[in-house]
mmCIF file of C-alpha atoms in Angstrom:
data_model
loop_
_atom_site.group_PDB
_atom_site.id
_atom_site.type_symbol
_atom_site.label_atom_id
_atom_site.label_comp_id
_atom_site.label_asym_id
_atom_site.label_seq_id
_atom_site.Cartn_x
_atom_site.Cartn_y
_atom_site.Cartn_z
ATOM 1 C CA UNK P 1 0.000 0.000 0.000
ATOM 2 C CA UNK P 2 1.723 3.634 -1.010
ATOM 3 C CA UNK P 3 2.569 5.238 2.036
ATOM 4 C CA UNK P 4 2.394 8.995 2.553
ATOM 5 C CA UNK P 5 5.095 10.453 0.839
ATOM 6 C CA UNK P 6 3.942 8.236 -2.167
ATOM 7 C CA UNK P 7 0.589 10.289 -1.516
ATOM 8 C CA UNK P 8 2.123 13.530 -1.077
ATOM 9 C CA UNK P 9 3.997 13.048 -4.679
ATOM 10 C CA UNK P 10 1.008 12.527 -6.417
ATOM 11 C CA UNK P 11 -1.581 15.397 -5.180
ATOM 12 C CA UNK P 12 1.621 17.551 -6.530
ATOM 13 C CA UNK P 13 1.506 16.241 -9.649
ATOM 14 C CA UNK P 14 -2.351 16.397 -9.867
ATOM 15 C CA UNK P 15 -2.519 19.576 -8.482
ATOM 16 C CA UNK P 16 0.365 20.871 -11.091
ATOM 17 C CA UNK P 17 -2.007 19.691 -13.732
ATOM 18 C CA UNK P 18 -5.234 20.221 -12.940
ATOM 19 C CA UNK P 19 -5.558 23.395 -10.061
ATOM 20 C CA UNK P 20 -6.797 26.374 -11.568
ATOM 21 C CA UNK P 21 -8.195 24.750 -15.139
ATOM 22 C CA UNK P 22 -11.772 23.867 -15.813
ATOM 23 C CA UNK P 23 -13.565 20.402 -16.151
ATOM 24 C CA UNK P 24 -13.591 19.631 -20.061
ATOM 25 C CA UNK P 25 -14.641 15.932 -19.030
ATOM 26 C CA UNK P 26 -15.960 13.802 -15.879
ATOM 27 C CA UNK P 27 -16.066 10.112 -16.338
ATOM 28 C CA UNK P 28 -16.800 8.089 -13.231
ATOM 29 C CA UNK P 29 -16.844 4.562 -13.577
ATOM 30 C CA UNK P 30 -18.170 3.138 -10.673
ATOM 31 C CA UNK P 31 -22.242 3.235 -10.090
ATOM 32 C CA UNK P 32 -22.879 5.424 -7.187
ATOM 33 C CA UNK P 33 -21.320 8.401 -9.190
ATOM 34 C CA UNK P 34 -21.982 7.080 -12.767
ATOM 35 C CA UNK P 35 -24.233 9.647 -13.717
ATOM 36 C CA UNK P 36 -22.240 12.734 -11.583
ATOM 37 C CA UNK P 37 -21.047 15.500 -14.605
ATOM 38 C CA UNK P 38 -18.042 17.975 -13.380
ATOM 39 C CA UNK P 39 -17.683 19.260 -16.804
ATOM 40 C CA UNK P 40 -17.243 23.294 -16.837
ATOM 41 C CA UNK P 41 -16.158 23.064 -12.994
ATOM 42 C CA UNK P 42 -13.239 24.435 -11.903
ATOM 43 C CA UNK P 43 -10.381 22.530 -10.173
ATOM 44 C CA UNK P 44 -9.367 24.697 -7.239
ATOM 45 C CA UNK P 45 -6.469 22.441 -5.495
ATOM 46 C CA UNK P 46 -5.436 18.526 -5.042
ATOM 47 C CA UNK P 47 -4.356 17.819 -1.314
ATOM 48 C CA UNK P 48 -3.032 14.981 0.415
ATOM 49 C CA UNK P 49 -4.480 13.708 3.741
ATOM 50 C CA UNK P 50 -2.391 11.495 5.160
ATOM 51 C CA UNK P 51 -3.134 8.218 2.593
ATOM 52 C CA UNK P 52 -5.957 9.974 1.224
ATOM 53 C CA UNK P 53 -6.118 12.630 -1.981
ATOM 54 C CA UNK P 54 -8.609 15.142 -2.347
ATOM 55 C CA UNK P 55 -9.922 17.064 -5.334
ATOM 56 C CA UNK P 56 -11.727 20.186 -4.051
ATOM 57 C CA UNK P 57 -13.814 21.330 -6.789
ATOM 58 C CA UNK P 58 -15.951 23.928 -6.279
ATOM 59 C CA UNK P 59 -18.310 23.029 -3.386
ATOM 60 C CA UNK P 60 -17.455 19.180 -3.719
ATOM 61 C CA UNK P 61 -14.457 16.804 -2.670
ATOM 62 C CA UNK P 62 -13.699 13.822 -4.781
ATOM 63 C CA UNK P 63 -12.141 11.574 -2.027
ATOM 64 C CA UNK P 64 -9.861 8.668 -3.092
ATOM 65 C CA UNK P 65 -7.910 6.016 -1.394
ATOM 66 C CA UNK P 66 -5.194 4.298 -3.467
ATOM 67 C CA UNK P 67 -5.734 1.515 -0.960
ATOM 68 C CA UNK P 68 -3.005 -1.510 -2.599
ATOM 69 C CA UNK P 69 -3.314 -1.172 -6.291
ATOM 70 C CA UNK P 70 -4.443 2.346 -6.819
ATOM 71 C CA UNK P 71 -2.785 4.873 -8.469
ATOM 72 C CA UNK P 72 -3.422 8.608 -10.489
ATOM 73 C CA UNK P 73 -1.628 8.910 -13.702
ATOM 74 C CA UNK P 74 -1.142 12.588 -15.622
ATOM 75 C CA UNK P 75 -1.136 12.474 -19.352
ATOM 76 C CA UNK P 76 -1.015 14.776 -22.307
ATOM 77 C CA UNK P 77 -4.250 14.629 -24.853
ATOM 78 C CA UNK P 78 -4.051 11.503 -26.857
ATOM 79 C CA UNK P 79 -1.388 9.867 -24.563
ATOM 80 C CA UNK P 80 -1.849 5.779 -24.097
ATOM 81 C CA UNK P 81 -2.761 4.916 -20.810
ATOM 82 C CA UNK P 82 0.081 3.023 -19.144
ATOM 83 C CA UNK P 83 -2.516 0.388 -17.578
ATOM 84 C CA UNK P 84 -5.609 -1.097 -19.153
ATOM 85 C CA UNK P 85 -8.591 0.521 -19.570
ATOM 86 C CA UNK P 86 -10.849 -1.893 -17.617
ATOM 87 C CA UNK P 87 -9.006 -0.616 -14.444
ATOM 88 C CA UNK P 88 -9.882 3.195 -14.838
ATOM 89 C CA UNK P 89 -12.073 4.299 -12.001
ATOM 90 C CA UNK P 90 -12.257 7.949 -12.902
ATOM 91 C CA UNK P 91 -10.850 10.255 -15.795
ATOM 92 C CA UNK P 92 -10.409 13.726 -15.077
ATOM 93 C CA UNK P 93 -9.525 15.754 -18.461
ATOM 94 C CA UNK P 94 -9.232 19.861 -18.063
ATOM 95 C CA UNK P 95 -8.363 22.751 -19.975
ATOM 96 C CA UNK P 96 -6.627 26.031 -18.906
ATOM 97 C CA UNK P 97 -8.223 27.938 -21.634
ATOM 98 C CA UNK P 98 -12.020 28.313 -20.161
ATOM 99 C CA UNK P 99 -15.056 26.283 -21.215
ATOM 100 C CA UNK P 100 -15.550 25.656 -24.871
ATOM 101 C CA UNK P 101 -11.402 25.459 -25.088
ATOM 102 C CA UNK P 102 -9.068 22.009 -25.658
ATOM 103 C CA UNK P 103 -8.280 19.962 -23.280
ATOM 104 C CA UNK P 104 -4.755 20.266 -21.984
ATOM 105 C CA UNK P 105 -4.453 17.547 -20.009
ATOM 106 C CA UNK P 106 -5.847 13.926 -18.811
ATOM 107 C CA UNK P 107 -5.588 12.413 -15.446
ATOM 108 C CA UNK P 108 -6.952 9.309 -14.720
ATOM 109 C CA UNK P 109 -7.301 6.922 -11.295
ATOM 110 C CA UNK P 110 -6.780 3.504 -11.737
ATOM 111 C CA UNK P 111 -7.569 0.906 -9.546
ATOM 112 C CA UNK P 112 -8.530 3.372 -6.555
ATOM 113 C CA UNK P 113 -9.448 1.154 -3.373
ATOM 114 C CA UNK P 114 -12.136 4.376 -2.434
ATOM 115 C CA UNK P 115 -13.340 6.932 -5.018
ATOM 116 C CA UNK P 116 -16.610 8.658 -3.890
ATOM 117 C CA UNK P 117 -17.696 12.372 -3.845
ATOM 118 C CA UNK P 118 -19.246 14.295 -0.779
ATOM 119 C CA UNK P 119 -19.799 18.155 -0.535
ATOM 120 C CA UNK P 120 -16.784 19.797 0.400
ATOM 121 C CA UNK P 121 -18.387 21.103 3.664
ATOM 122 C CA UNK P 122 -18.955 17.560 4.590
ATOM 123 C CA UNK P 123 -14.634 16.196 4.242
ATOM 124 C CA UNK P 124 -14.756 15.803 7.934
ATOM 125 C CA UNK P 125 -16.640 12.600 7.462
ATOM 126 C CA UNK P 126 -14.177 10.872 5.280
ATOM 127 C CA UNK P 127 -10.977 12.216 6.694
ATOM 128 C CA UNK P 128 -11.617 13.302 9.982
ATOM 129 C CA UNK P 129 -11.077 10.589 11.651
ATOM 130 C CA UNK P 130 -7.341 10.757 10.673
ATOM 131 C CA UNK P 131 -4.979 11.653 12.839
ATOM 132 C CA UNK P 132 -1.669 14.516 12.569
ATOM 133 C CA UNK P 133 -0.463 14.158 9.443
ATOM 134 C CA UNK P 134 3.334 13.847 9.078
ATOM 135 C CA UNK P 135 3.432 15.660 5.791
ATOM 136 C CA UNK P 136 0.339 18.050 6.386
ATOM 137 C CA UNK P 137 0.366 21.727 7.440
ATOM 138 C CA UNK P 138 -1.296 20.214 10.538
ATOM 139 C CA UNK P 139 1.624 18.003 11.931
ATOM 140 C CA UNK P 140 1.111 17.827 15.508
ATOM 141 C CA UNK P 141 4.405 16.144 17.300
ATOM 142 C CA UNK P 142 2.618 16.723 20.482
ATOM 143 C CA UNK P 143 -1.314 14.936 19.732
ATOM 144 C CA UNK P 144 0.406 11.998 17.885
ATOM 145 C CA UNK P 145 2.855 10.978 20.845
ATOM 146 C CA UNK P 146 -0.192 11.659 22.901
ATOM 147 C CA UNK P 147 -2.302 9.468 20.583
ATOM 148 C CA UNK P 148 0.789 6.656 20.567
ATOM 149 C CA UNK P 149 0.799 6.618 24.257
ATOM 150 C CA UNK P 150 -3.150 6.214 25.031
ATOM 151 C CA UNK P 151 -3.149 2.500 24.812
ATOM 152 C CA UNK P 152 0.020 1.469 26.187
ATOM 153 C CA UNK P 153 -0.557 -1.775 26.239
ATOM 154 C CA UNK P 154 -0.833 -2.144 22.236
ATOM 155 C CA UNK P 155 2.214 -3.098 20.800
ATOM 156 C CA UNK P 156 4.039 0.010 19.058
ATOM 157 C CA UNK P 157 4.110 -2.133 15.374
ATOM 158 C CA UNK P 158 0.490 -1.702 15.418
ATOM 159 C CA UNK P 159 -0.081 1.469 17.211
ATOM 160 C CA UNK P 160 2.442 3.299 14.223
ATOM 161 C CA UNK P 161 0.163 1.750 11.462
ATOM 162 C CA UNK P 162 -3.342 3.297 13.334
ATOM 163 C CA UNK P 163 -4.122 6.189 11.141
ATOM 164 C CA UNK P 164 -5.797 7.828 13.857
ATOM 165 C CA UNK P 165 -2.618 7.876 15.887
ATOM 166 C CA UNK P 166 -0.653 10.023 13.192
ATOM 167 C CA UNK P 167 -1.408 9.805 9.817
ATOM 168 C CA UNK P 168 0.859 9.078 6.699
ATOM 169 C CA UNK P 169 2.988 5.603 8.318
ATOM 170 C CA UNK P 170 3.135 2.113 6.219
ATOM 171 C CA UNK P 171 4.300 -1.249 6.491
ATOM 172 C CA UNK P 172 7.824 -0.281 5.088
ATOM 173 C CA UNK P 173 7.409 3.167 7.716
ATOM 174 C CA UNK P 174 6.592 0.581 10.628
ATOM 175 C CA UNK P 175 9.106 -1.611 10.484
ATOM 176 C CA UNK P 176 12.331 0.182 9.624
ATOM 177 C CA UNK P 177 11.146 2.894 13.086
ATOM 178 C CA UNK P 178 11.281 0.013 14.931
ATOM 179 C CA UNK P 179 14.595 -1.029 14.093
ATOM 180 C CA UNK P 180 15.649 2.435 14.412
ATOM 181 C CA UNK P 181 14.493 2.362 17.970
ATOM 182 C CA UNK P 182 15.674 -0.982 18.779
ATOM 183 C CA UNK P 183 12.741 -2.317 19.705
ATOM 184 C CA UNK P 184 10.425 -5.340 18.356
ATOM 185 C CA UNK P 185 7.339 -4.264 16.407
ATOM 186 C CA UNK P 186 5.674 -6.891 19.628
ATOM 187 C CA UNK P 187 6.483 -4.768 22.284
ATOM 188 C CA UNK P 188 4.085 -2.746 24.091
ATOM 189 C CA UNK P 189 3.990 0.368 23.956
ATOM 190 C CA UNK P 190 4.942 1.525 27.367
ATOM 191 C CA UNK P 191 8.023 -0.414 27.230
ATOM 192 C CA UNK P 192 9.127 1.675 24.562
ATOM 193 C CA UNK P 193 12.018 3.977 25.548
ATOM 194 C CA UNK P 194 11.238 7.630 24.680
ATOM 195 C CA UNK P 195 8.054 7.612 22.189
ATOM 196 C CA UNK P 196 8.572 10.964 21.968
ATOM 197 C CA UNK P 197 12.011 10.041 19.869
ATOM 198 C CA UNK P 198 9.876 7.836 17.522
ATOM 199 C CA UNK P 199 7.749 10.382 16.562
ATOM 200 C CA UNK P 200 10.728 12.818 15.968
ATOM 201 C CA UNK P 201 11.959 9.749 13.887
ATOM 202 C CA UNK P 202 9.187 9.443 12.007
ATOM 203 C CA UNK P 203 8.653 12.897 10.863
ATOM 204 C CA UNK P 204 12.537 12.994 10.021
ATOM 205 C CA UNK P 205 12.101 10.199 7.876
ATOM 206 C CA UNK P 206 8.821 10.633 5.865
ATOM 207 C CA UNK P 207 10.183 14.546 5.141
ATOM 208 C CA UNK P 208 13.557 13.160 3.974
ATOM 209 C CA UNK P 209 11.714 10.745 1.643
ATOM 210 C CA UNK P 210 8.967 13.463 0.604
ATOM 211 C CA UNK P 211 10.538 14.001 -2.903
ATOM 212 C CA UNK P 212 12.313 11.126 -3.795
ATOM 213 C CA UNK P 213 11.272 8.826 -6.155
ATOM 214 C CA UNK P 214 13.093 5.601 -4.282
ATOM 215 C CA UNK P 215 12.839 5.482 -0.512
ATOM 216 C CA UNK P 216 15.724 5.127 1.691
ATOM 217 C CA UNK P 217 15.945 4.551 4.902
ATOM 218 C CA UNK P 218 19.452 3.762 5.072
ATOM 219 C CA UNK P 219 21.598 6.579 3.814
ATOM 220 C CA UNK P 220 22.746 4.385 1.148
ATOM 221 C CA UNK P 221 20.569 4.780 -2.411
ATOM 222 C CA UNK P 222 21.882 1.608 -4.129
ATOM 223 C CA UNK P 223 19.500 -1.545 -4.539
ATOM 224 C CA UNK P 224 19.822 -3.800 -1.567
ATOM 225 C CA UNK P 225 21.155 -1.091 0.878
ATOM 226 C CA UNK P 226 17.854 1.058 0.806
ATOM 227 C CA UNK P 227 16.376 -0.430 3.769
ATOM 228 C CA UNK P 228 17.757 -1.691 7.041
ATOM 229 C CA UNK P 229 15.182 -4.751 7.697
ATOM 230 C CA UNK P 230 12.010 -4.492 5.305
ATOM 231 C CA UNK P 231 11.935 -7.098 2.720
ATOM 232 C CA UNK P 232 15.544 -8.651 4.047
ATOM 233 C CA UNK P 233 14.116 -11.795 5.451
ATOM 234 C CA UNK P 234 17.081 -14.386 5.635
ATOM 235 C CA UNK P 235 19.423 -11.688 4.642
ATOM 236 C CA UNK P 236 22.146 -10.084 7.300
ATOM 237 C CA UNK P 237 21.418 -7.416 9.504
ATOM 238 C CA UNK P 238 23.563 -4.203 7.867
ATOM 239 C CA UNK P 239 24.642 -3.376 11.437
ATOM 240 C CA UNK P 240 25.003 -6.522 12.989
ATOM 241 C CA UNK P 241 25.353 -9.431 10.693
ATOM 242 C CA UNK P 242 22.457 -11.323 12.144
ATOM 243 C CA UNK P 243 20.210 -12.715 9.699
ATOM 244 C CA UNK P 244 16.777 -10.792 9.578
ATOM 245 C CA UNK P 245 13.725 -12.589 10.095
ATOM 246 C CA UNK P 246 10.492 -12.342 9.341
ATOM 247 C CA UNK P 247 6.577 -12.658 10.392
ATOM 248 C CA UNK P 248 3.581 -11.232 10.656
ATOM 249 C CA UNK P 249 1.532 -8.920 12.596
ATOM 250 C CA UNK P 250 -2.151 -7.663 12.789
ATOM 251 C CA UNK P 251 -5.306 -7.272 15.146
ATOM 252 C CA UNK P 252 -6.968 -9.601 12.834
ATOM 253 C CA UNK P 253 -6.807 -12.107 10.095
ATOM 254 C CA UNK P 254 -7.415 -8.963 7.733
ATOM 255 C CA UNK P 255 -4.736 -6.534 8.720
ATOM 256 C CA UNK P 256 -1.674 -9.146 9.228
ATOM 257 C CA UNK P 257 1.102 -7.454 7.895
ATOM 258 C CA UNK P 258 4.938 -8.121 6.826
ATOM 259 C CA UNK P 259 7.332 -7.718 9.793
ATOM 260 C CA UNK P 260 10.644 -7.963 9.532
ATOM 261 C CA UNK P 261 13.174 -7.221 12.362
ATOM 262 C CA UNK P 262 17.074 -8.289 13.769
ATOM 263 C CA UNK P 263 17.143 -10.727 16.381
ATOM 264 C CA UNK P 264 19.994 -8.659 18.087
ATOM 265 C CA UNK P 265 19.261 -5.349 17.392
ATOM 266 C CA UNK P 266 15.967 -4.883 18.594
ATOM 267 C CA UNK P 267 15.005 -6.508 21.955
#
């Protein structure tokens, strides 16, 4: 699933595209908004929320989640779509020259996990259960650590993917903080040494990544060296030597997730 920053990169490049230029076409392809026409609407700005994009139009939001297979494209007029048709949830086309003009460009969501509109008035009930987000004007070090620390029994590998607690974190997010801080993505949260540091972490990390097209957690941007644990099951630990291991972790059946973490490292 695309984490923030993955987010953050794309309601740039939609909002490059599309803020400030009119509606020349509205194409929703799933029923509940089948029939919804934006044409001669004007974009006014694409914003991330955490994991979540919004397209404020006028008084209405369209809301999407890129969920695990989701993504928004940006093409010029004409352009072939780089994934098949039969996966387009929405297109988006707009013009800068005013209604009646060419269209300038074509944006398209494929595959989005949520795509609905609600009145812009109303955004609270999509996104407002969401907590800080690390890459929003509203980044809060304070409410997250105090939203980490509320249950302090819940281990800290599920507490950093809660996106009430802060939003923006993913699987690859999760586990490379916890190596960070030494500590298993298991253990409860009150046993981990200054939260407070985590959070700090987490914000340095996320902004580091914000504009680069390969995440590293490392220092190191060569293949294999990106990441200190996540997808290095088997492999040795780049501090220690200790082969990295792997497993999963969830508060159901439904949200198991990768872990990965170094037997010696974190305790």
């Amino acid at each position: 699933m695309p984490e923030g920053d993955t987010v953050f990169r794309a309601a740039r490049r939609l909002h490059a595209a599309l803020a400030g230029k009119v509606l020349t076409r509205s194409d929703f392809r799933v029923p509940a908004f089948a029939t919804l026409d934006l044409v001669g609407r004007t974009v006014d700005e694409v914003v991330p929320r955490g994991k979540h994009l919004l397209h404020r139009i006028g008084d209405l939001t369209v809301h999407s989640h890129l969920k695990m297979e989701g993504r928004w494209d940006v093409y010029a007029p004409g352009d072939r779509w780089r994934r098949p048709a039969h996966q387009a949830r929405v297109v988006l086309d707009a013009t800068s020259g005013g209604t009646g003009s060419a269209t300038d460009v074509s944006t398209v969501g494929f595959a989005l996990g949520v795509l609905e509109v609600v009145p812009r008035d109303h955004e609270s009930e999509v996104v407002g259960h969401l907590g800080p987000d690390l890459l929003g004007p509203d980044w809060d070090a304070d409410l997250a650590l105090a939203n980490l620390t509320r249950d302090p029994d819940r281990p800290v590998g599920l507490a950093l993917l809660d996106q009430r607690v802060l939003a923006g974190l993913g699987n690859v997010y999760r586990n490379e903080l916890c190596f960070l801080r030494g500590v298993l993505p298991t253990r409860p949260v009150r046993e981990v040494h200054d939260p407070a540091r985590m959070i700090a972490l987490a914000s340095r990390l996320i902004l580091a990544n914000r504009d680069r097209s390969a995440r590293v957690t490392t220092g190191v941007d060569r293949p294999g060296r990106r990441f200190w644990v996540y997808g290095r099951a088997g492999k040795p630990c780049l501090r220690c030597g200790t082969p990295i291991r792997y497993g999963e972790l969830g508060e159901s059946e439904l949200t198991l997730r990768d872990t990965y973490w170094c037997p010696r490292c974190q305790t």
